[in-house]
Short mmCIF file of C-alpha atoms in Angstrom, two decimals:
data_model
loop_
_atom_site.label_atom_id
_atom_site.label_comp_id
_atom_site.label_asym_id
_atom_site.label_seq_id
_atom_site.Cartn_x
_atom_site.Cartn_y
_atom_site.Cartn_z
CA UNK N 1345 -22.46 -5.93 -37.74
CA UNK N 1346 -24.64 -9.01 -38.21
CA UNK N 1347 -23.46 -10.32 -34.84
CA UNK N 1348 -24.44 -7.04 -33.18
CA UNK N 1349 -27.90 -7.11 -34.81
CA UNK N 1350 -28.57 -10.68 -33.70
CA UNK N 1351 -27.35 -9.99 -30.16
CA UNK N 1352 -29.56 -6.89 -30.00
CA UNK N 1353 -32.62 -8.87 -31.12
CA UNK N 1354 -31.99 -11.57 -28.52
CA UNK N 1355 -31.43 -9.00 -25.77
CA UNK N 1356 -34.56 -7.06 -26.72
CA UNK N 1357 -36.71 -10.20 -26.72
CA UNK N 1358 -35.35 -11.15 -23.31
CA UNK N 1359 -36.14 -7.73 -21.88
CA UNK N 1360 -39.69 -7.91 -23.27
CA UNK N 1361 -40.25 -11.33 -21.69
CA UNK N 1362 -38.96 -10.16 -18.31
CA UNK N 1363 -41.19 -7.08 -18.40
CA UNK N 1364 -44.23 -9.18 -19.32
CA UNK N 1365 -43.40 -11.56 -16.49
CA UNK N 1366 -43.08 -8.72 -13.99
CA UNK N 1367 -46.40 -7.24 -15.11
CA UNK N 1368 -48.15 -10.59 -14.83
CA UNK N 1369 -46.63 -11.16 -11.39
CA UNK N 1370 -48.40 -8.01 -10.16
CA UNK N 1371 -51.80 -9.13 -11.37
CA UNK N 1372 -54.30 -9.91 -8.58
CA UNK N 1373 -54.60 -13.57 -7.69
CA UNK N 1374 -54.91 -16.08 -4.91
CA UNK N 1375 -53.48 -19.38 -3.83
CA UNK N 1376 -53.15 -21.90 -6.61
CA UNK N 1377 -54.71 -25.32 -6.35
CA UNK N 1378 -52.86 -28.38 -7.58
CA UNK N 1379 -54.83 -28.38 -10.82
CA UNK N 1380 -54.07 -24.70 -11.44
CA UNK N 1381 -50.38 -25.22 -10.78
CA UNK N 1382 -50.07 -28.24 -13.06
CA UNK N 1383 -51.97 -26.47 -15.85
CA UNK N 1384 -49.78 -23.35 -15.54
CA UNK N 1385 -46.62 -25.49 -15.55
CA UNK N 1386 -47.65 -27.44 -18.65
CA UNK N 1387 -48.80 -24.25 -20.41
CA UNK N 1388 -45.46 -22.62 -19.63
CA UNK N 1389 -43.45 -25.53 -20.98
CA UNK N 1390 -45.55 -25.54 -24.17
CA UNK N 1391 -45.67 -21.78 -24.79
CA UNK N 1392 -42.09 -20.73 -24.03
CA UNK N 1393 -40.54 -22.92 -26.78
CA UNK N 1394 -43.16 -21.63 -29.24
CA UNK N 1395 -41.99 -18.05 -28.68
CA UNK N 1396 -38.31 -19.03 -28.74
CA UNK N 1397 -38.80 -20.94 -31.99
CA UNK N 1398 -40.34 -17.91 -33.68
CA UNK N 1399 -37.30 -15.86 -32.68
CA UNK N 1400 -34.81 -18.51 -33.85
CA UNK N 1401 -36.69 -19.00 -37.12
CA UNK N 1402 -36.49 -15.27 -37.82
CA UNK N 1403 -32.84 -14.86 -36.83
CA UNK N 1404 -31.47 -17.91 -38.66
CA UNK N 1405 -34.04 -17.80 -41.49
CA UNK N 1406 -34.98 -21.46 -41.08
CA UNK N 1407 -38.39 -23.19 -41.21
CA UNK N 1408 -40.42 -22.80 -38.02
CA UNK N 1409 -40.72 -26.55 -37.38
CA UNK N 1410 -36.92 -26.87 -37.47
CA UNK N 1411 -36.54 -23.92 -35.11
CA UNK N 1412 -39.17 -25.45 -32.82
CA UNK N 1413 -37.33 -28.77 -32.64
CA UNK N 1414 -34.10 -26.94 -31.79
CA UNK N 1415 -35.63 -24.76 -29.07
CA UNK N 1416 -37.63 -27.62 -27.55
CA UNK N 1417 -34.39 -29.63 -27.47
CA UNK N 1418 -32.87 -26.65 -25.66
CA UNK N 1419 -35.54 -25.96 -23.05
CA UNK N 1420 -36.09 -29.67 -22.30
CA UNK N 1421 -32.31 -30.22 -21.97
CA UNK N 1422 -32.44 -32.93 -24.61
CA UNK N 1423 -29.80 -31.56 -26.95
CA UNK N 1424 -31.03 -33.16 -30.18
CA UNK N 1425 -29.73 -30.45 -32.48
CA UNK N 1426 -31.09 -29.96 -35.97
CA UNK N 1427 -28.38 -27.44 -36.87
CA UNK N 1428 -26.39 -29.79 -39.09
CA UNK N 1429 -25.87 -27.74 -42.25
CA UNK N 1430 -28.28 -29.24 -44.78
CA UNK N 1431 -31.51 -28.60 -46.67
CA UNK N 1432 -34.75 -28.87 -44.69
CA UNK N 1433 -37.64 -31.06 -45.79
CA UNK N 1434 -39.75 -27.92 -45.28
CA UNK N 1435 -37.57 -25.95 -47.68
CA UNK N 1436 -34.57 -23.74 -47.06
CA UNK N 1437 -31.08 -24.29 -45.69
CA UNK N 1438 -30.51 -25.04 -42.00
CA UNK N 1439 -26.97 -23.98 -40.99
CA UNK N 1440 -24.64 -26.05 -38.86
CA UNK N 1441 -23.68 -24.97 -35.36
CA UNK N 1442 -20.34 -23.82 -36.75
CA UNK N 1443 -22.12 -21.38 -39.08
CA UNK N 1444 -24.42 -19.59 -36.62
CA UNK N 1445 -23.55 -16.33 -34.79
CA UNK N 1446 -21.74 -16.60 -31.46
CA UNK N 1447 -24.64 -14.84 -29.74
CA UNK N 1448 -27.03 -17.58 -30.92
CA UNK N 1449 -24.66 -20.24 -29.58
CA UNK N 1450 -24.70 -18.51 -26.20
CA UNK N 1451 -28.49 -18.20 -26.35
CA UNK N 1452 -28.81 -21.95 -27.03
CA UNK N 1453 -26.61 -22.66 -24.02
CA UNK N 1454 -28.71 -20.32 -21.87
CA UNK N 1455 -31.93 -22.07 -22.94
CA UNK N 1456 -30.52 -25.35 -21.69
CA UNK N 1457 -29.11 -23.87 -18.51
CA UNK N 1458 -32.45 -22.33 -17.49
CA UNK N 1459 -34.34 -25.40 -18.70
CA UNK N 1460 -32.14 -27.61 -16.53
CA UNK N 1461 -33.04 -25.98 -13.23
CA UNK N 1462 -36.61 -25.63 -14.48
CA UNK N 1463 -38.46 -22.64 -15.92
CA UNK N 1464 -41.04 -22.74 -13.15
CA UNK N 1465 -38.53 -23.28 -10.32
CA UNK N 1466 -36.51 -20.33 -11.65
CA UNK N 1467 -39.70 -18.25 -11.59
CA UNK N 1468 -40.57 -19.39 -8.06
CA UNK N 1469 -37.10 -18.38 -6.89
CA UNK N 1470 -37.18 -14.84 -8.25
CA UNK N 1471 -40.74 -13.78 -9.10
CA UNK N 1472 -43.04 -15.61 -6.69
CA UNK N 1473 -44.79 -13.26 -4.27
CA UNK N 1474 -47.10 -13.64 -1.28
CA UNK N 1475 -50.48 -15.01 -2.29
CA UNK N 1476 -49.05 -17.35 -4.91
CA UNK N 1477 -48.60 -20.98 -3.93
CA UNK N 1478 -44.92 -21.59 -4.64
CA UNK N 1479 -45.31 -25.13 -3.34
CA UNK N 1480 -47.93 -26.03 -5.93
CA UNK N 1481 -45.79 -24.74 -8.81
CA UNK N 1482 -42.60 -26.29 -7.41
CA UNK N 1483 -44.17 -29.74 -7.08
CA UNK N 1484 -45.95 -29.51 -10.44
CA UNK N 1485 -42.56 -29.38 -12.19
CA UNK N 1486 -41.47 -32.57 -10.48
CA UNK N 1487 -39.45 -31.10 -7.57
CA UNK N 1488 -40.39 -32.92 -4.39
CA UNK N 1489 -37.28 -32.56 -2.21
CA UNK N 1490 -36.42 -29.45 -0.21
CA UNK N 1491 -33.04 -27.91 0.43
CA UNK N 1492 -34.45 -25.35 2.86
CA UNK N 1493 -37.50 -25.10 5.14
CA UNK N 1494 -39.64 -23.09 2.70
CA UNK N 1495 -40.24 -23.93 -0.96
CA UNK N 1496 -39.17 -20.48 -2.19
CA UNK N 1497 -35.97 -20.70 -0.14
CA UNK N 1498 -35.41 -24.17 -1.61
CA UNK N 1499 -35.82 -22.81 -5.14
CA UNK N 1500 -33.33 -20.03 -4.40
CA UNK N 1501 -30.90 -22.51 -2.86
CA UNK N 1502 -31.25 -24.79 -5.90
CA UNK N 1503 -30.39 -21.90 -8.19
CA UNK N 1504 -27.38 -20.98 -6.03
CA UNK N 1505 -26.10 -24.58 -6.02
CA UNK N 1506 -26.66 -24.77 -9.77
CA UNK N 1507 -24.74 -21.54 -10.38
CA UNK N 1508 -21.81 -22.53 -8.17
CA UNK N 1509 -21.38 -25.88 -9.93
CA UNK N 1510 -21.70 -24.18 -13.32
CA UNK N 1511 -18.84 -21.80 -12.45
CA UNK N 1512 -16.78 -24.63 -10.96
CA UNK N 1513 -17.45 -26.74 -14.04
CA UNK N 1514 -16.37 -23.92 -16.35
CA UNK N 1515 -13.08 -23.65 -14.46
CA UNK N 1516 -12.48 -27.42 -14.60
CA UNK N 1517 -13.24 -27.61 -18.34
CA UNK N 1518 -11.16 -24.50 -19.07
CA UNK N 1519 -8.16 -25.95 -17.24
CA UNK N 1520 -8.55 -29.15 -19.26
CA UNK N 1521 -7.79 -27.25 -22.47
CA UNK N 1522 -10.96 -25.64 -23.85
CA UNK N 1523 -11.14 -21.96 -24.74
CA UNK N 1524 -12.82 -19.80 -22.09
CA UNK N 1525 -15.99 -19.27 -24.15
CA UNK N 1526 -16.30 -22.97 -24.98
CA UNK N 1527 -15.62 -23.92 -21.36
CA UNK N 1528 -18.37 -21.65 -20.01
CA UNK N 1529 -20.95 -22.84 -22.51
CA UNK N 1530 -20.05 -26.52 -22.20
CA UNK N 1531 -20.27 -26.20 -18.43
CA UNK N 1532 -23.74 -24.66 -18.76
CA UNK N 1533 -24.94 -27.53 -20.93
CA UNK N 1534 -23.06 -30.19 -18.95
CA UNK N 1535 -24.41 -29.33 -15.49
CA UNK N 1536 -27.89 -29.21 -17.04
CA UNK N 1537 -27.19 -32.63 -18.66
CA UNK N 1538 -28.34 -31.00 -21.88
CA UNK N 1539 -25.61 -31.44 -24.46
CA UNK N 1540 -25.69 -28.49 -26.85
CA UNK N 1541 -22.17 -27.73 -28.00
CA UNK N 1542 -20.50 -24.75 -29.64
CA UNK N 1543 -19.24 -27.04 -32.41
CA UNK N 1544 -20.96 -29.26 -34.96
CA UNK N 1545 -18.73 -32.15 -33.87
CA UNK N 1546 -19.65 -31.60 -30.20
CA UNK N 1547 -16.81 -32.59 -27.85
CA UNK N 1548 -15.37 -34.49 -30.82
CA UNK N 1549 -14.04 -31.10 -31.96
CA UNK N 1550 -11.33 -31.70 -29.34
CA UNK N 1551 -10.53 -35.10 -30.85
CA UNK N 1552 -8.18 -37.18 -28.73
CA UNK N 1553 -7.95 -34.61 -25.93
CA UNK N 1554 -8.68 -36.95 -23.05
CA UNK N 1555 -8.50 -34.18 -20.45
CA UNK N 1556 -11.43 -32.46 -22.20
CA UNK N 1557 -13.27 -35.79 -22.43
CA UNK N 1558 -12.82 -36.41 -18.71
CA UNK N 1559 -13.71 -32.88 -17.59
CA UNK N 1560 -16.93 -32.68 -19.61
CA UNK N 1561 -18.08 -36.08 -18.35
CA UNK N 1562 -17.21 -35.14 -14.75
CA UNK N 1563 -19.35 -31.99 -14.85
CA UNK N 1564 -22.13 -33.92 -16.61
CA UNK N 1565 -21.98 -36.61 -13.91
CA UNK N 1566 -22.48 -33.91 -11.27
CA UNK N 1567 -25.52 -32.73 -13.21
CA UNK N 1568 -27.03 -36.21 -13.02
CA UNK N 1569 -26.80 -36.18 -9.21
CA UNK N 1570 -29.58 -35.06 -6.91
CA UNK N 1571 -29.57 -31.41 -5.88
CA UNK N 1572 -29.60 -32.76 -2.32
CA UNK N 1573 -26.33 -34.61 -2.96
CA UNK N 1574 -24.83 -31.57 -4.69
CA UNK N 1575 -25.84 -29.37 -1.78
CA UNK N 1576 -24.34 -31.84 0.69
CA UNK N 1577 -21.07 -31.82 -1.26
CA UNK N 1578 -21.02 -28.01 -1.08
CA UNK N 1579 -21.64 -28.17 2.67
CA UNK N 1580 -18.88 -30.84 2.97
CA UNK N 1581 -21.36 -33.42 4.26
CA UNK N 1582 -19.55 -36.14 2.34
CA UNK N 1583 -20.75 -38.93 4.62
CA UNK N 1584 -24.35 -38.22 3.65
CA UNK N 1585 -23.40 -38.28 -0.02
CA UNK N 1586 -21.68 -41.65 0.26
CA UNK N 1587 -24.71 -43.06 2.09
CA UNK N 1588 -27.07 -41.77 -0.60
CA UNK N 1589 -28.66 -44.66 -2.51
CA UNK N 1590 -29.03 -42.58 -5.65
CA UNK N 1591 -25.40 -41.46 -5.59
CA UNK N 1592 -24.14 -45.02 -5.24
CA UNK N 1593 -26.46 -46.39 -7.93
CA UNK N 1594 -25.64 -43.60 -10.39
CA UNK N 1595 -21.91 -44.02 -9.78
CA UNK N 1596 -22.30 -47.77 -10.26
CA UNK N 1597 -24.33 -47.42 -13.45
CA UNK N 1598 -21.84 -44.89 -14.82
CA UNK N 1599 -19.06 -47.43 -14.31
CA UNK N 1600 -21.29 -50.15 -15.78
CA UNK N 1601 -22.02 -48.05 -18.87
CA UNK N 1602 -18.29 -47.66 -19.45
CA UNK N 1603 -17.57 -51.36 -18.88
CA UNK N 1604 -20.48 -52.49 -21.07
CA UNK N 1605 -19.36 -50.18 -23.88
CA UNK N 1606 -15.81 -51.53 -23.63
CA UNK N 1607 -17.17 -55.09 -23.83
CA UNK N 1608 -19.25 -54.26 -26.91
CA UNK N 1609 -16.22 -52.61 -28.54
CA UNK N 1610 -14.08 -55.67 -27.83
CA UNK N 1611 -16.69 -58.18 -29.07
CA UNK N 1612 -18.24 -56.27 -31.97
CA UNK N 1613 -16.03 -55.99 -35.09
CA UNK N 1614 -18.15 -53.09 -36.41
CA UNK N 1615 -17.31 -51.01 -33.37
CA UNK N 1616 -13.62 -51.96 -33.37
CA UNK N 1617 -13.23 -51.04 -37.03
CA UNK N 1618 -15.09 -47.71 -36.84
CA UNK N 1619 -14.50 -46.30 -33.34
CA UNK N 1620 -11.73 -45.93 -30.81
CA UNK N 1621 -12.27 -47.41 -27.37
CA UNK N 1622 -12.29 -43.89 -25.89
CA UNK N 1623 -15.06 -42.73 -28.23
CA UNK N 1624 -17.09 -45.86 -27.52
CA UNK N 1625 -16.88 -45.38 -23.76
CA UNK N 1626 -17.44 -41.62 -23.90
CA UNK N 1627 -20.66 -41.82 -25.91
CA UNK N 1628 -22.01 -44.62 -23.73
CA UNK N 1629 -21.41 -42.74 -20.46
CA UNK N 1630 -22.76 -39.55 -22.03
CA UNK N 1631 -25.90 -41.42 -23.06
CA UNK N 1632 -26.45 -42.90 -19.60
CA UNK N 1633 -26.21 -39.57 -17.78
CA UNK N 1634 -28.40 -38.09 -20.56
CA UNK N 1635 -26.06 -35.23 -21.39
CA UNK N 1636 -25.79 -36.01 -25.10
CA UNK N 1637 -22.24 -34.84 -25.74
CA UNK N 1638 -20.45 -37.00 -28.30
CA UNK N 1639 -16.92 -37.51 -29.54
CA UNK N 1640 -17.95 -39.44 -32.66
CA UNK N 1641 -21.13 -39.78 -34.73
CA UNK N 1642 -23.35 -42.77 -33.98
CA UNK N 1643 -24.38 -43.19 -37.62
CA UNK N 1644 -21.86 -45.98 -38.20
CA UNK N 1645 -22.31 -47.68 -34.82
CA UNK N 1646 -23.62 -51.23 -34.46
CA UNK N 1647 -27.23 -51.89 -33.46
CA UNK N 1648 -26.15 -53.57 -30.21
CA UNK N 1649 -24.23 -50.46 -29.17
CA UNK N 1650 -27.14 -48.15 -30.04
CA UNK N 1651 -29.58 -50.27 -28.05
CA UNK N 1652 -27.17 -50.33 -25.08
CA UNK N 1653 -27.07 -46.53 -24.97
CA UNK N 1654 -30.84 -46.24 -25.41
CA UNK N 1655 -31.49 -48.65 -22.53
CA UNK N 1656 -29.03 -46.90 -20.22
CA UNK N 1657 -30.38 -43.45 -21.07
CA UNK N 1658 -33.94 -44.57 -20.43
CA UNK N 1659 -32.88 -45.38 -16.84
CA UNK N 1660 -31.50 -41.87 -16.35
CA UNK N 1661 -30.12 -40.11 -13.31
CA UNK N 1662 -31.43 -38.84 -9.99
CA UNK N 1663 -35.09 -37.98 -9.45
CA UNK N 1664 -34.15 -34.53 -8.12
CA UNK N 1665 -31.65 -33.57 -10.80
CA UNK N 1666 -31.39 -32.11 -14.28
CA UNK N 1667 -31.05 -35.58 -15.84
CA UNK N 1668 -33.61 -37.25 -18.05
CA UNK N 1669 -34.97 -40.79 -18.12
CA UNK N 1670 -37.25 -42.66 -15.76
CA UNK N 1671 -34.80 -42.04 -12.86
CA UNK N 1672 -32.92 -44.60 -10.79
CA UNK N 1673 -34.95 -44.04 -7.63
CA UNK N 1674 -38.20 -44.96 -9.36
CA UNK N 1675 -36.68 -48.12 -10.79
CA UNK N 1676 -35.25 -48.96 -7.37
CA UNK N 1677 -38.70 -48.53 -5.82
CA UNK N 1678 -40.26 -50.74 -8.50
CA UNK N 1679 -37.65 -53.47 -8.01
CA UNK N 1680 -37.96 -53.27 -4.23
CA UNK N 1681 -41.75 -53.58 -4.51
CA UNK N 1682 -41.33 -56.62 -6.75
CA UNK N 1683 -38.95 -58.17 -4.21
CA UNK N 1684 -41.30 -57.46 -1.29
CA UNK N 1685 -44.37 -58.85 -3.02
CA UNK N 1686 -42.67 -62.03 -4.23
CA UNK N 1687 -41.10 -62.59 -0.80
CA UNK N 1688 -44.48 -62.09 0.87
CA UNK N 1689 -45.87 -65.10 -1.04
CA UNK N 1690 -43.31 -67.39 0.59
CA UNK N 1691 -43.80 -66.06 4.11
CA UNK N 1692 -46.56 -66.62 6.68
CA UNK N 1693 -49.49 -64.20 6.74
CA UNK N 1694 -48.04 -62.50 9.84
CA UNK N 1695 -44.89 -61.52 7.93
CA UNK N 1696 -44.21 -57.76 7.86
CA UNK N 1697 -41.65 -56.88 5.16
CA UNK N 1698 -38.95 -54.26 5.64
CA UNK N 1699 -39.97 -52.08 2.72
CA UNK N 1700 -36.98 -49.76 2.94
CA UNK N 1701 -34.63 -48.07 0.48
CA UNK N 1702 -31.60 -46.41 2.01
CA UNK N 1703 -33.20 -46.59 5.44
CA UNK N 1704 -36.29 -44.76 4.18
CA UNK N 1705 -39.63 -46.55 4.39
CA UNK N 1706 -41.56 -46.62 1.14
CA UNK N 1707 -45.10 -45.31 1.40
CA UNK N 1708 -47.96 -46.51 -0.75
CA UNK N 1709 -48.05 -43.11 -2.49
CA UNK N 1710 -44.35 -43.34 -3.39
CA UNK N 1711 -44.82 -46.79 -4.89
CA UNK N 1712 -47.95 -45.79 -6.84
CA UNK N 1713 -46.38 -42.62 -8.23
CA UNK N 1714 -43.19 -44.42 -9.28
CA UNK N 1715 -45.09 -47.21 -11.00
CA UNK N 1716 -47.37 -44.68 -12.70
CA UNK N 1717 -44.38 -42.81 -14.18
CA UNK N 1718 -42.73 -46.06 -15.33
CA UNK N 1719 -45.96 -47.26 -16.97
CA UNK N 1720 -46.48 -43.85 -18.59
CA UNK N 1721 -42.94 -43.84 -20.00
CA UNK N 1722 -43.30 -47.38 -21.33
CA UNK N 1723 -46.67 -46.60 -22.92
CA UNK N 1724 -45.49 -43.40 -24.61
CA UNK N 1725 -42.25 -45.06 -25.75
CA UNK N 1726 -44.25 -47.84 -27.41
CA UNK N 1727 -46.81 -45.49 -28.97
CA UNK N 1728 -44.30 -42.98 -30.33
CA UNK N 1729 -41.87 -45.70 -31.39
CA UNK N 1730 -44.47 -47.78 -33.22
CA UNK N 1731 -45.92 -44.70 -34.91
CA UNK N 1732 -42.51 -43.54 -36.11
CA UNK N 1733 -41.52 -47.02 -37.31
CA UNK N 1734 -44.84 -47.55 -39.09
CA UNK N 1735 -44.55 -44.23 -40.94
CA UNK N 1736 -40.84 -43.98 -41.65
CA UNK N 1737 -39.23 -47.46 -41.59
CA UNK N 1738 -38.96 -47.31 -45.39
CA UNK N 1739 -36.62 -44.33 -44.98
CA UNK N 1740 -34.62 -45.14 -41.84
CA UNK N 1741 -33.46 -48.37 -40.13
CA UNK N 1742 -35.86 -49.44 -37.38
CA UNK N 1743 -33.18 -49.41 -34.68
CA UNK N 1744 -32.19 -45.86 -35.63
CA UNK N 1745 -35.80 -44.67 -35.37
CA UNK N 1746 -36.28 -46.34 -31.98
CA UNK N 1747 -33.00 -44.87 -30.75
CA UNK N 1748 -33.88 -41.29 -31.66
CA UNK N 1749 -37.43 -41.58 -30.28
CA UNK N 1750 -35.98 -42.93 -27.02
CA UNK N 1751 -33.35 -40.19 -27.04
CA UNK N 1752 -36.11 -37.59 -27.33
CA UNK N 1753 -38.39 -39.09 -24.67
CA UNK N 1754 -35.59 -39.73 -22.15
CA UNK N 1755 -33.97 -36.36 -22.98
CA UNK N 1756 -30.70 -38.10 -23.89
CA UNK N 1757 -29.72 -35.96 -26.87
CA UNK N 1758 -27.63 -38.36 -28.95
CA UNK N 1759 -28.78 -39.16 -32.48
CA UNK N 1760 -28.13 -41.81 -35.11
CA UNK N 1761 -28.72 -39.24 -37.85
CA UNK N 1762 -32.51 -39.51 -37.91
CA UNK N 1763 -32.85 -36.11 -36.24
CA UNK N 1764 -31.92 -33.80 -39.09
CA UNK N 1765 -33.36 -31.03 -41.28
CA UNK N 1766 -34.05 -33.63 -43.99
CA UNK N 1767 -36.36 -35.64 -41.70
CA UNK N 1768 -40.07 -35.54 -42.61
CA UNK N 1769 -42.12 -32.96 -40.72
CA UNK N 1770 -44.21 -35.70 -39.10
CA UNK N 1771 -41.12 -37.33 -37.62
CA UNK N 1772 -39.93 -33.98 -36.30
CA UNK N 1773 -43.31 -33.52 -34.59
CA UNK N 1774 -42.99 -36.97 -32.98
CA UNK N 1775 -39.55 -36.06 -31.63
CA UNK N 1776 -40.82 -32.69 -30.35
CA UNK N 1777 -43.71 -34.43 -28.58
CA UNK N 1778 -41.34 -36.96 -27.04
CA UNK N 1779 -39.04 -34.28 -25.64
CA UNK N 1780 -41.87 -32.25 -24.13
CA UNK N 1781 -43.58 -35.30 -22.62
CA UNK N 1782 -40.34 -36.68 -21.21
CA UNK N 1783 -39.21 -33.42 -19.61
CA UNK N 1784 -42.24 -33.26 -17.29
CA UNK N 1785 -42.44 -37.06 -17.05
CA UNK N 1786 -45.81 -37.32 -18.84
CA UNK N 1787 -48.19 -37.35 -15.85
CA UNK N 1788 -48.57 -33.53 -15.62
CA UNK N 1789 -49.89 -33.47 -19.19
CA UNK N 1790 -52.58 -36.01 -18.30
CA UNK N 1791 -53.49 -34.03 -15.17
CA UNK N 1792 -53.59 -30.76 -17.14
CA UNK N 1793 -55.85 -32.31 -19.78
CA UNK N 1794 -58.25 -33.59 -17.11
CA UNK N 1795 -58.18 -30.21 -15.36
CA UNK N 1796 -59.02 -28.43 -18.62
CA UNK N 1797 -61.91 -30.77 -19.39
CA UNK N 1798 -63.32 -30.43 -15.86
CA UNK N 1799 -62.99 -26.62 -16.01
CA UNK N 1800 -64.89 -26.50 -19.31
CA UNK N 1801 -67.61 -28.76 -17.94
CA UNK N 1802 -67.94 -26.60 -14.83
CA UNK N 1803 -68.60 -23.53 -16.98
CA UNK N 1804 -71.20 -25.15 -19.22
#
């Protein structure tokens, strides 16, 4: 009966949101400017979790700030779950994932699945109408590549590709040994590189089942790839995929994350005594592709292992994917720019460098945007990290605080135990801010703030 009531509440809230969206889509309007689009995108990403948190708080009877952290972790595909089964610092008991209704588990998975493709892109695909600039909204959410000639067609194609891989992933995971319900939900949160699980122990619930380990990482790896590469795989354009710089780098870094984890396990007695080699490799690869599934808790892991995962996750996956982090393409552009500029010093003034990545010439705008995102990430990482350490280092180890802040900002989803109901409210707010900033890669928030200030000035 309780399950039916919860499912009914979730369904009713979804219907209300859809109806409101349809009504708003019929309101008169014109073409959106870049500032309008960025402001709408940021406002959407801030407001939707607020509504979802109110619903979760009411259904599970947990403090609002805890519900907000959980729903923000869902929408931003971070996967830092606060549902650990303990008392909240705000008062009241927060249940574990194993204790919540099945309908809430499915809802959490759906939050991450929609958040992965992008709330705004999903809206562009199905609700955008003539007179609304789909391009402005599409770009404002960080989607710059096209799969089709028009932006709306690209958004629809993205959603189709996403759905096909979700279904394929569910089949692969199911055949590996998961129950059908678990397989569907783990596929939804794997392809979105999000990491919510139907069990408190995450994939560790299937302890020692290496087929499940492999299948969940495979689907998560696909989620870290560019939608362009995924589309090319669907169209059997495998040559294009193999020539893709991002595909090769992500595959290489995935292998590197496994090898580095194995090396740490072999060298570090703390890791050898507390973790199996399989668990060590799984969590490291999961951290790099920012999915956040785990087969063992990181609370007893060594500092060197935690820092390895944090560094890999901060790199992240493809720029046109569901993955978090700075993105490999941006780092490749930054490194290529460094190489070009240092080489230029040693060459005559007539030297014209081949500023190419994967046969594609880098424009000044591409370089500037990539460097801006990298600088923004570094700045926010330092500010949030220092603030959290300054306020809470008497309660948690410094490395653990830095890890969880990085996990939030890069949308990794793994935790050292800092993210929990017992955490101080201020620390929860820092983690929430990190997840929201990281999901849109920071710059849109700065643009939206400037747009708001300029709009206010124009009216006064």
